[in-house]
CSV table of N, CA, C and O in Angstrom, one decimal:
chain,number,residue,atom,x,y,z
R,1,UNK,N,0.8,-1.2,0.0
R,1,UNK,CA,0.0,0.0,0.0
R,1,UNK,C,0.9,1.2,0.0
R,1,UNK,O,1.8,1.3,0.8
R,2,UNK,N,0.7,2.4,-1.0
R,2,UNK,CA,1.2,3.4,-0.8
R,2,UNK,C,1.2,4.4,0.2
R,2,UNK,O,0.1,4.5,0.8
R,3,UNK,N,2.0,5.2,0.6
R,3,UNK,CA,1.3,5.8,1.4
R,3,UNK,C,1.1,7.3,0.6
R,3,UNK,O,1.6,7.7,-0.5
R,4,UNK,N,-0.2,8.0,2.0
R,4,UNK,CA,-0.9,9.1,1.4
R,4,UNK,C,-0.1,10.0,0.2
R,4,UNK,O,-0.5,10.2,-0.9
R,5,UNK,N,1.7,10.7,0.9
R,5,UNK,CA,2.4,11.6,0.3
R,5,UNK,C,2.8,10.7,-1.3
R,5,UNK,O,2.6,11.2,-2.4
R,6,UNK,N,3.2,9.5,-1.2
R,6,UNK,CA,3.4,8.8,-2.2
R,6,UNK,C,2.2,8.8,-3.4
R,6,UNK,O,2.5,9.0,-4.5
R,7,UNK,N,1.4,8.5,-2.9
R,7,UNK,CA,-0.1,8.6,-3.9
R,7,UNK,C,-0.4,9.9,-4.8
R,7,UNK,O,-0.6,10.1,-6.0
R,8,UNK,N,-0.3,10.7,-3.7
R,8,UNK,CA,-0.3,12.4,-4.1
R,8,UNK,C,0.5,12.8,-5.4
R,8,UNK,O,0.1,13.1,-6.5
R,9,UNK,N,1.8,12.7,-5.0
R,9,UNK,CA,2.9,12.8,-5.7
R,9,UNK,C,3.1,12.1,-7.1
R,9,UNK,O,3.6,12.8,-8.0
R,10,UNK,N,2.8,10.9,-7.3
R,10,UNK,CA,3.3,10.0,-8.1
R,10,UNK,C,2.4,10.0,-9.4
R,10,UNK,O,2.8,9.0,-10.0
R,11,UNK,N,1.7,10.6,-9.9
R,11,UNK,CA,1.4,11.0,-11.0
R,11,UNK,C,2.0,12.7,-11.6
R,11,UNK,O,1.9,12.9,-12.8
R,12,UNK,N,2.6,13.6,-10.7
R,12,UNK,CA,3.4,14.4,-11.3
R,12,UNK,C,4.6,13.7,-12.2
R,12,UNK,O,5.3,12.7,-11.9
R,13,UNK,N,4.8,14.7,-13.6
R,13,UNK,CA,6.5,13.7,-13.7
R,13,UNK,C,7.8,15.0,-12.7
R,13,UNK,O,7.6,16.1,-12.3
R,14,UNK,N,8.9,14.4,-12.5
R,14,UNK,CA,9.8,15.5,-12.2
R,14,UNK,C,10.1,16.6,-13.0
R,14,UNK,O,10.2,16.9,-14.2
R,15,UNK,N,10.4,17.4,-11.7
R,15,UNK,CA,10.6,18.6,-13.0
R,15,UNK,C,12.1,19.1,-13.0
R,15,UNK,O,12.8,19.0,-12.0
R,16,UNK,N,12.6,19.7,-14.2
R,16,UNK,CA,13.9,20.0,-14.0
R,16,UNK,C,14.2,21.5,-13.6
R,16,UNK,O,13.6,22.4,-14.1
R,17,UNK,N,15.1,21.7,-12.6
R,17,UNK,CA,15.5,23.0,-11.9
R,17,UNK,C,14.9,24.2,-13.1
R,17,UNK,O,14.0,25.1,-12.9
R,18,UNK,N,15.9,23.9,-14.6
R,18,UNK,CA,16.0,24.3,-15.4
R,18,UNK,C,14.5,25.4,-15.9
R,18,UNK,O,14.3,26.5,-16.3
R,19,UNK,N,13.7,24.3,-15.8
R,19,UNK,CA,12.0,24.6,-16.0
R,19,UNK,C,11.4,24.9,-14.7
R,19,UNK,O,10.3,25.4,-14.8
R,20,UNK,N,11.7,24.8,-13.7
R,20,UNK,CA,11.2,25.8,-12.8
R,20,UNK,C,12.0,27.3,-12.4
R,20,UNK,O,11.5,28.3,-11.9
R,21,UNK,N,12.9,27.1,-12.6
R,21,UNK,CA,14.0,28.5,-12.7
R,21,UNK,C,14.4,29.1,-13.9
R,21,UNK,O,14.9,28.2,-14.7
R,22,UNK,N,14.5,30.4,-14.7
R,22,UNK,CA,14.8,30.7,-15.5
R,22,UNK,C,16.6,31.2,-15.3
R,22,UNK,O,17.6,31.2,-15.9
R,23,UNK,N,16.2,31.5,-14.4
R,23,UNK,CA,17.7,32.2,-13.8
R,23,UNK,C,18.2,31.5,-14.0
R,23,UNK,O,19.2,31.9,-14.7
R,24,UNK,N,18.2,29.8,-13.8
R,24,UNK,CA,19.4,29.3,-14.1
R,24,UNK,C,19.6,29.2,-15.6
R,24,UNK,O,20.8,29.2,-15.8
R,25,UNK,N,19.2,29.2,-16.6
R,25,UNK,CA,19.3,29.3,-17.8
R,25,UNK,C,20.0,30.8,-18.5
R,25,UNK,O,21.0,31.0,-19.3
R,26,UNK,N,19.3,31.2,-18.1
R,26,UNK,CA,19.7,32.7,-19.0
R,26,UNK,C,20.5,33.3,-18.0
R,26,UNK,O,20.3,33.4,-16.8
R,27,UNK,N,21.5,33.6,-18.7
R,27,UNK,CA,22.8,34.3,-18.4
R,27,UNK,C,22.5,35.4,-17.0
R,27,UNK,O,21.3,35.9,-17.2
R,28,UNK,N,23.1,36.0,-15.7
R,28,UNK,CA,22.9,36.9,-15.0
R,28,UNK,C,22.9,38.5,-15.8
R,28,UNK,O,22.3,39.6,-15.5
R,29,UNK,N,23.9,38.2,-16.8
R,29,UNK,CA,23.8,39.6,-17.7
R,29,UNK,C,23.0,40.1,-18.7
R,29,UNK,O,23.1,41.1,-19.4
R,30,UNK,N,21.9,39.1,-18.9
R,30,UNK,CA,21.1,39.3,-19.5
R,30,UNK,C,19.7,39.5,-18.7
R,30,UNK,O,18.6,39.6,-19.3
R,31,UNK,N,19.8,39.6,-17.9
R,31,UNK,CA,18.6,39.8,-16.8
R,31,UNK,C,18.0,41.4,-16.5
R,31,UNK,O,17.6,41.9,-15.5
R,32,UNK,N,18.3,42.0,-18.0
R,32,UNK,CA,17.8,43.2,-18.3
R,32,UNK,C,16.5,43.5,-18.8
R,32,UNK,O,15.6,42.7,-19.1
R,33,UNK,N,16.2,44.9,-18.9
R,33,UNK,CA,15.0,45.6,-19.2
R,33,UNK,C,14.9,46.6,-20.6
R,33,UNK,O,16.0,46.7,-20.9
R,34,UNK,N,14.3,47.0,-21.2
R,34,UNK,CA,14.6,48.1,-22.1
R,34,UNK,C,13.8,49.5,-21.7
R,34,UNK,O,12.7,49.5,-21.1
R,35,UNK,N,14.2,50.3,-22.0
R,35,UNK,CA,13.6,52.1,-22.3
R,35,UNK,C,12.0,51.7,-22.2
R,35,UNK,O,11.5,52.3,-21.3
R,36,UNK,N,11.3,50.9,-23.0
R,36,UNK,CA,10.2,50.6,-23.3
R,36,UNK,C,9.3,49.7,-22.4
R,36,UNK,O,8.2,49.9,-22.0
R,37,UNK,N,10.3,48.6,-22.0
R,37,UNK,CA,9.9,48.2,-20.9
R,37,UNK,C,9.6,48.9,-19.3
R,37,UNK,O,8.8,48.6,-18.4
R,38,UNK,N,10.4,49.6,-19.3
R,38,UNK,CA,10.1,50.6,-18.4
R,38,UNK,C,9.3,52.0,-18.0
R,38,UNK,O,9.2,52.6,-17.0
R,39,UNK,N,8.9,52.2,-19.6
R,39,UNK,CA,8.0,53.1,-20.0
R,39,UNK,C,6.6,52.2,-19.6
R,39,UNK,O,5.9,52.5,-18.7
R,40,UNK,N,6.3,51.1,-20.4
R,40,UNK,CA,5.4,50.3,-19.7
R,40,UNK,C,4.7,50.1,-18.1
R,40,UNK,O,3.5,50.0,-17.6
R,41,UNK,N,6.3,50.1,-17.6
R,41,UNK,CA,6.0,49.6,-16.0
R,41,UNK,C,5.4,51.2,-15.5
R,41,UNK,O,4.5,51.2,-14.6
R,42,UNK,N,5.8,52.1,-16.0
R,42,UNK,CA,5.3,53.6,-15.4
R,42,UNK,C,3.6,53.6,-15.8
R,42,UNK,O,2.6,53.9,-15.1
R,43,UNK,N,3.6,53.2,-16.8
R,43,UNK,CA,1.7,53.2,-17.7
R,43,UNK,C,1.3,52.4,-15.8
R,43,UNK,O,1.1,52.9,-14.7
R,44,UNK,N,1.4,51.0,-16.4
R,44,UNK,CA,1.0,50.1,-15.3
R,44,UNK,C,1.1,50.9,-13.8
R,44,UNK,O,0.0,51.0,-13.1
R,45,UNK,N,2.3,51.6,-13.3
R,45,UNK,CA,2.1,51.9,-12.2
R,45,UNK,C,1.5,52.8,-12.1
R,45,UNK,O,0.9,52.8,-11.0
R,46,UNK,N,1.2,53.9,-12.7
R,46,UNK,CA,0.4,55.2,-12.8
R,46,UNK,C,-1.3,54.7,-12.8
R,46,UNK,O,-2.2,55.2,-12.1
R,47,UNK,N,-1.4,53.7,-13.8
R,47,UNK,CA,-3.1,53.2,-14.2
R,47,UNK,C,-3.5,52.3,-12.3
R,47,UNK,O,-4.7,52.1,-11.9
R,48,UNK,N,-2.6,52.1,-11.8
R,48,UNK,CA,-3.1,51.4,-10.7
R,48,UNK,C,-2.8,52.5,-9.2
R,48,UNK,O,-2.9,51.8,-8.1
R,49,UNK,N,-2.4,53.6,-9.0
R,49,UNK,CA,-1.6,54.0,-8.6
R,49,UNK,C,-1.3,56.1,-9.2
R,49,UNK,O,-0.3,56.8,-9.3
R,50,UNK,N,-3.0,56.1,-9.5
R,50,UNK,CA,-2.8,57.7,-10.8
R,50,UNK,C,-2.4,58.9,-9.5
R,50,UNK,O,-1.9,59.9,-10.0
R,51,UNK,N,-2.6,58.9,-8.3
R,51,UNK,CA,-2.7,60.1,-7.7
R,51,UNK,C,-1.3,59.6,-6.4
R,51,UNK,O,-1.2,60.5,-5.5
R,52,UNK,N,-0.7,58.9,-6.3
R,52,UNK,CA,0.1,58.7,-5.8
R,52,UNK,C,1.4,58.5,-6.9
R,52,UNK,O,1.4,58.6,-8.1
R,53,UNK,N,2.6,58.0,-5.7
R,53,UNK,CA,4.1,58.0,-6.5
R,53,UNK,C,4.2,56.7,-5.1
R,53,UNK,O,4.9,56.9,-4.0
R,54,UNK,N,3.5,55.5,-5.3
R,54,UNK,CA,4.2,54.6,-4.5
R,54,UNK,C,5.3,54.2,-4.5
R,54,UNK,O,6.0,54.3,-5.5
R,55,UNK,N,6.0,53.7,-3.4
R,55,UNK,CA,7.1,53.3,-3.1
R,55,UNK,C,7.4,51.8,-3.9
R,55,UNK,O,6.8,50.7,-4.1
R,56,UNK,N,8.6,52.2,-4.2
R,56,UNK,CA,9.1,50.4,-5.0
R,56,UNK,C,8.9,49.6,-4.0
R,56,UNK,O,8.4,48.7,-4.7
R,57,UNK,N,8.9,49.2,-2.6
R,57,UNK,CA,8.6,48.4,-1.9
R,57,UNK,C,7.0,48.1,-2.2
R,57,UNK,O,6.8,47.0,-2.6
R,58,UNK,N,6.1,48.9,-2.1
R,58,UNK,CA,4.9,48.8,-2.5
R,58,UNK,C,4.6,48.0,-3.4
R,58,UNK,O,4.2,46.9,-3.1
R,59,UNK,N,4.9,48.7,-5.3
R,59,UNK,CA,4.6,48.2,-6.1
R,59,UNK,C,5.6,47.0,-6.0
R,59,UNK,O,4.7,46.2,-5.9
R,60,UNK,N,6.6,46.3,-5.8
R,60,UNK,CA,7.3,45.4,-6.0
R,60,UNK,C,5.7,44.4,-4.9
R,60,UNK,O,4.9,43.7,-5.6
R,61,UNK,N,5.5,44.4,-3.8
R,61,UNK,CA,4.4,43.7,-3.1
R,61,UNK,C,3.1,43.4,-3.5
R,61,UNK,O,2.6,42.3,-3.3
R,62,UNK,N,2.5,44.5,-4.2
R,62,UNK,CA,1.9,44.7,-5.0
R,62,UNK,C,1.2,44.6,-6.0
R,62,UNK,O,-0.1,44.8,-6.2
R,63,UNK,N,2.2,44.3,-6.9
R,63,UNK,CA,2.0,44.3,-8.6
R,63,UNK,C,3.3,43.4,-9.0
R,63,UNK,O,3.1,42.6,-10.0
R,64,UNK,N,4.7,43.3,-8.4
R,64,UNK,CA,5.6,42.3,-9.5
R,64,UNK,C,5.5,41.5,-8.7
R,64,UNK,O,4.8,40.8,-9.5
R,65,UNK,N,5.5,40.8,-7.8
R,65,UNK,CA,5.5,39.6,-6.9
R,65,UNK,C,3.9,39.0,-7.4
R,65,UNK,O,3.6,37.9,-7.9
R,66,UNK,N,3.2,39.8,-7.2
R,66,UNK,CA,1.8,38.8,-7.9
R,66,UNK,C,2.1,38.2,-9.1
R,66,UNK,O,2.0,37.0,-9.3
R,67,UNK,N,2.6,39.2,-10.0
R,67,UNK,CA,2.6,38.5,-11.2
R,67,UNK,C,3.7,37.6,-11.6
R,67,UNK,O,3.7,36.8,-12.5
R,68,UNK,N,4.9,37.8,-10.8
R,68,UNK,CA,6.1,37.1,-11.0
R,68,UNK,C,6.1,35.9,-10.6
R,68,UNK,O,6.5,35.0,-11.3
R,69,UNK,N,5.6,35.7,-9.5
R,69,UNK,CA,5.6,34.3,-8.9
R,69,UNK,C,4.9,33.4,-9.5
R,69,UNK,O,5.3,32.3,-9.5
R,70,UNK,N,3.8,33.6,-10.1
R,70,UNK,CA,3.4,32.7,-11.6
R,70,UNK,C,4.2,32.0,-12.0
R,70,UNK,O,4.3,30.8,-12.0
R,71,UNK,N,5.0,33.1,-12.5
R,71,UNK,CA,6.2,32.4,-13.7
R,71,UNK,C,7.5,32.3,-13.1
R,71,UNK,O,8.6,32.0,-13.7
R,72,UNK,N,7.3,32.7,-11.7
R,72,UNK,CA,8.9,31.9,-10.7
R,72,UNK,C,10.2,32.8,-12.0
R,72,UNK,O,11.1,32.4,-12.8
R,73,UNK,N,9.9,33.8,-11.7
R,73,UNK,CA,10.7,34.4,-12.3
R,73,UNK,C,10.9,36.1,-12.1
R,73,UNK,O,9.9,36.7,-11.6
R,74,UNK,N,12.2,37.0,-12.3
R,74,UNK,CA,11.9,38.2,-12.1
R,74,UNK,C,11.0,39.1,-12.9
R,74,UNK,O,10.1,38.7,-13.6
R,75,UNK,N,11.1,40.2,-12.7
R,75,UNK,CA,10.4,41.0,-13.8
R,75,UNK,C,10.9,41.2,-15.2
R,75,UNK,O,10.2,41.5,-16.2
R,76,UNK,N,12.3,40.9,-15.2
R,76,UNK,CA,13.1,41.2,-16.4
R,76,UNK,C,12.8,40.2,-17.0
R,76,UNK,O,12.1,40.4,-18.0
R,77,UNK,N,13.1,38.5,-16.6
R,77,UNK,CA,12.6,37.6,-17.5
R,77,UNK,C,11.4,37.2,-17.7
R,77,UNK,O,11.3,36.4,-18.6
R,78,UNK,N,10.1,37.7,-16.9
R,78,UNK,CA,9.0,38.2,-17.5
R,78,UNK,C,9.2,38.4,-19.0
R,78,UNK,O,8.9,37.5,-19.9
R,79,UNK,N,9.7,39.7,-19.2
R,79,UNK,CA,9.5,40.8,-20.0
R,79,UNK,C,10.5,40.3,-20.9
R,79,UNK,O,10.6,41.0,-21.9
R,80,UNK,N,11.2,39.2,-21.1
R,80,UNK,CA,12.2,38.9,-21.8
R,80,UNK,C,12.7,37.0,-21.0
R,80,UNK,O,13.6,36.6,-20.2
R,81,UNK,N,11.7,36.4,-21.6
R,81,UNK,CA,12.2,35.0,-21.0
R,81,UNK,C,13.5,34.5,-21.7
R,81,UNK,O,14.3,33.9,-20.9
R,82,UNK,N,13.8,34.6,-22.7
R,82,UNK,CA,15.2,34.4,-23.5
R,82,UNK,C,16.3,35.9,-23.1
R,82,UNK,O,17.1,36.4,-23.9
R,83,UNK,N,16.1,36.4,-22.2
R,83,UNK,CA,16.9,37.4,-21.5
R,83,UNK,C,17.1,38.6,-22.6
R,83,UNK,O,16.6,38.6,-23.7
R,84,UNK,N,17.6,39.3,-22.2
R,84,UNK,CA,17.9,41.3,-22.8
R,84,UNK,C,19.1,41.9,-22.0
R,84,UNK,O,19.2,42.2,-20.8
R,85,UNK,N,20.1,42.1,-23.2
R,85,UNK,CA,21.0,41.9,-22.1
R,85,UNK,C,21.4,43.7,-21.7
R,85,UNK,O,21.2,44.8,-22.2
R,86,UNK,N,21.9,43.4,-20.7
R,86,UNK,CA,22.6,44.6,-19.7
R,86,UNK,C,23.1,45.6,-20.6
R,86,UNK,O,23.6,45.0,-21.5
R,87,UNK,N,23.2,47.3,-20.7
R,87,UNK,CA,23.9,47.7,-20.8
R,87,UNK,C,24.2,48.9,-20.1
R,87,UNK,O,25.2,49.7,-20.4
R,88,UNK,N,23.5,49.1,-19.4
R,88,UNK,CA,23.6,50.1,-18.3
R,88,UNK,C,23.3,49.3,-16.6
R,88,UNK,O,22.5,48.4,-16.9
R,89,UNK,N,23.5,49.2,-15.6
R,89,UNK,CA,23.2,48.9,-14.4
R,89,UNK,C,22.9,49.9,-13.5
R,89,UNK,O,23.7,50.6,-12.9
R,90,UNK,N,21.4,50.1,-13.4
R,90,UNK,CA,20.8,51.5,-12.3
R,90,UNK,C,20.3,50.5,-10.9
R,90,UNK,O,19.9,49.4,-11.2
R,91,UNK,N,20.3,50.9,-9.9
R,91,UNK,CA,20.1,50.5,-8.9
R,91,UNK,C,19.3,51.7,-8.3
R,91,UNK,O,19.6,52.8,-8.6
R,92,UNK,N,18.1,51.2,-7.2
R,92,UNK,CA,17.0,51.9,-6.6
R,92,UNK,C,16.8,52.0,-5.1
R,92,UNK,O,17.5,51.0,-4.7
R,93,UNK,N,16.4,52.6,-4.1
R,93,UNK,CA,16.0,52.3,-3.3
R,93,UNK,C,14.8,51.9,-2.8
R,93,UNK,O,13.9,52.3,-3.6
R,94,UNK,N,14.1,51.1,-1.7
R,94,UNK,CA,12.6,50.8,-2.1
R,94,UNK,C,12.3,51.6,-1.0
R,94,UNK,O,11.6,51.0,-0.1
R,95,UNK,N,12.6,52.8,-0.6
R,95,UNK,CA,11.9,53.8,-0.2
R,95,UNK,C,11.1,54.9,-1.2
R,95,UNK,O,10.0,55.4,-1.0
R,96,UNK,N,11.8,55.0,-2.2
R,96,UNK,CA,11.7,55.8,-3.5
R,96,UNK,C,10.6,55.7,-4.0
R,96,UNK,O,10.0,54.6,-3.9
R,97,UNK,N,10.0,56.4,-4.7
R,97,UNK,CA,9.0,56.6,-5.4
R,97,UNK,C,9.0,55.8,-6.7
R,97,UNK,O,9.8,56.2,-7.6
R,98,UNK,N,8.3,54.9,-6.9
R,98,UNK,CA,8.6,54.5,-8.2
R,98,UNK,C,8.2,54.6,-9.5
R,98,UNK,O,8.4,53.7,-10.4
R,99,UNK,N,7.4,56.1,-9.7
R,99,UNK,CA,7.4,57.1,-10.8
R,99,UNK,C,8.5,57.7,-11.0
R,99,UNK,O,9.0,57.7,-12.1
R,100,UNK,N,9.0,58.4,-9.9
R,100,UNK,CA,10.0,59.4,-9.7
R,100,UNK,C,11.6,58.7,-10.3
R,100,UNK,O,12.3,59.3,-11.1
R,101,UNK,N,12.1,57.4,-9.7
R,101,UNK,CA,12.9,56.3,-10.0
R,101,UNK,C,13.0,56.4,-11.7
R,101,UNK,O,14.1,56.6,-12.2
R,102,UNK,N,11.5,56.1,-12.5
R,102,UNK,CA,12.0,55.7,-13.8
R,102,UNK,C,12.0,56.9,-14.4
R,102,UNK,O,12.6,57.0,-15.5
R,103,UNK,N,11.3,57.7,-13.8
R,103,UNK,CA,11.3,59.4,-14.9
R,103,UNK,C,12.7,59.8,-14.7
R,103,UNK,O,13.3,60.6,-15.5
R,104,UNK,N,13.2,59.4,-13.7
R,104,UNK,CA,15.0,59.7,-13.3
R,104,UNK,C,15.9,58.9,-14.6
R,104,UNK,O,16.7,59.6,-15.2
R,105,UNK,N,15.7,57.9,-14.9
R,105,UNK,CA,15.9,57.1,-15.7
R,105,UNK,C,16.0,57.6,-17.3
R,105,UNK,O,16.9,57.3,-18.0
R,106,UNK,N,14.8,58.5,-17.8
R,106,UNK,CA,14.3,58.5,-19.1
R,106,UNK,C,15.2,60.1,-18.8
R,106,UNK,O,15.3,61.0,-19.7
């Protein structure tokens, strides 16, 4: 007789790291965004978010973690699952406003 966890389980097949992680696949330098992509994320954060300038901690809780964790993946490989690679590196605080952040950007 099987037991219960055994029963449960044993019609999934395994899965490989590979397919549940994107990171491990695509390069860390490729774990980029474009101009466009981030014009985007301002529409999105403005349409949910029109009379405030939430904080990146916010929308990161929010709005990318809902939709990321779907696809067990960041926002970058979202927006680019075969990766986009790096050519600038900006870093944020998640105190910051994250209208203010990308209009800094543009």
């Amino acid at each position: 007789r099987k037991s219960s966890m055994a029963a449960k389980h044993s019609p999934r097949q395994p899965r490989s790291p590979e397919k549940d992680n994107p990171h491990l696949v695509v390069s860390y330098n490729e774990w980029g965004v474009t101009t466009a992509d981030l014009k985007a994320f301002v529409t999105e954060v403005t349409h949910k978010w029109p009379h405030e300038d939430p904080s990146v901690y916010k929308v990161n809780y929010e709005l990318i973690i809902p939709r990321t964790s779907k696809e067990n993946c960041s926002w970058a490989l979202c927006r680019h699952p075969r990766g986009c690679m790096i050519k600038h590196y900006v870093t944020h605080t998640w105190a910051e406003g994250a209208k203010e952040f990308c209009e800094a950007i543009f």
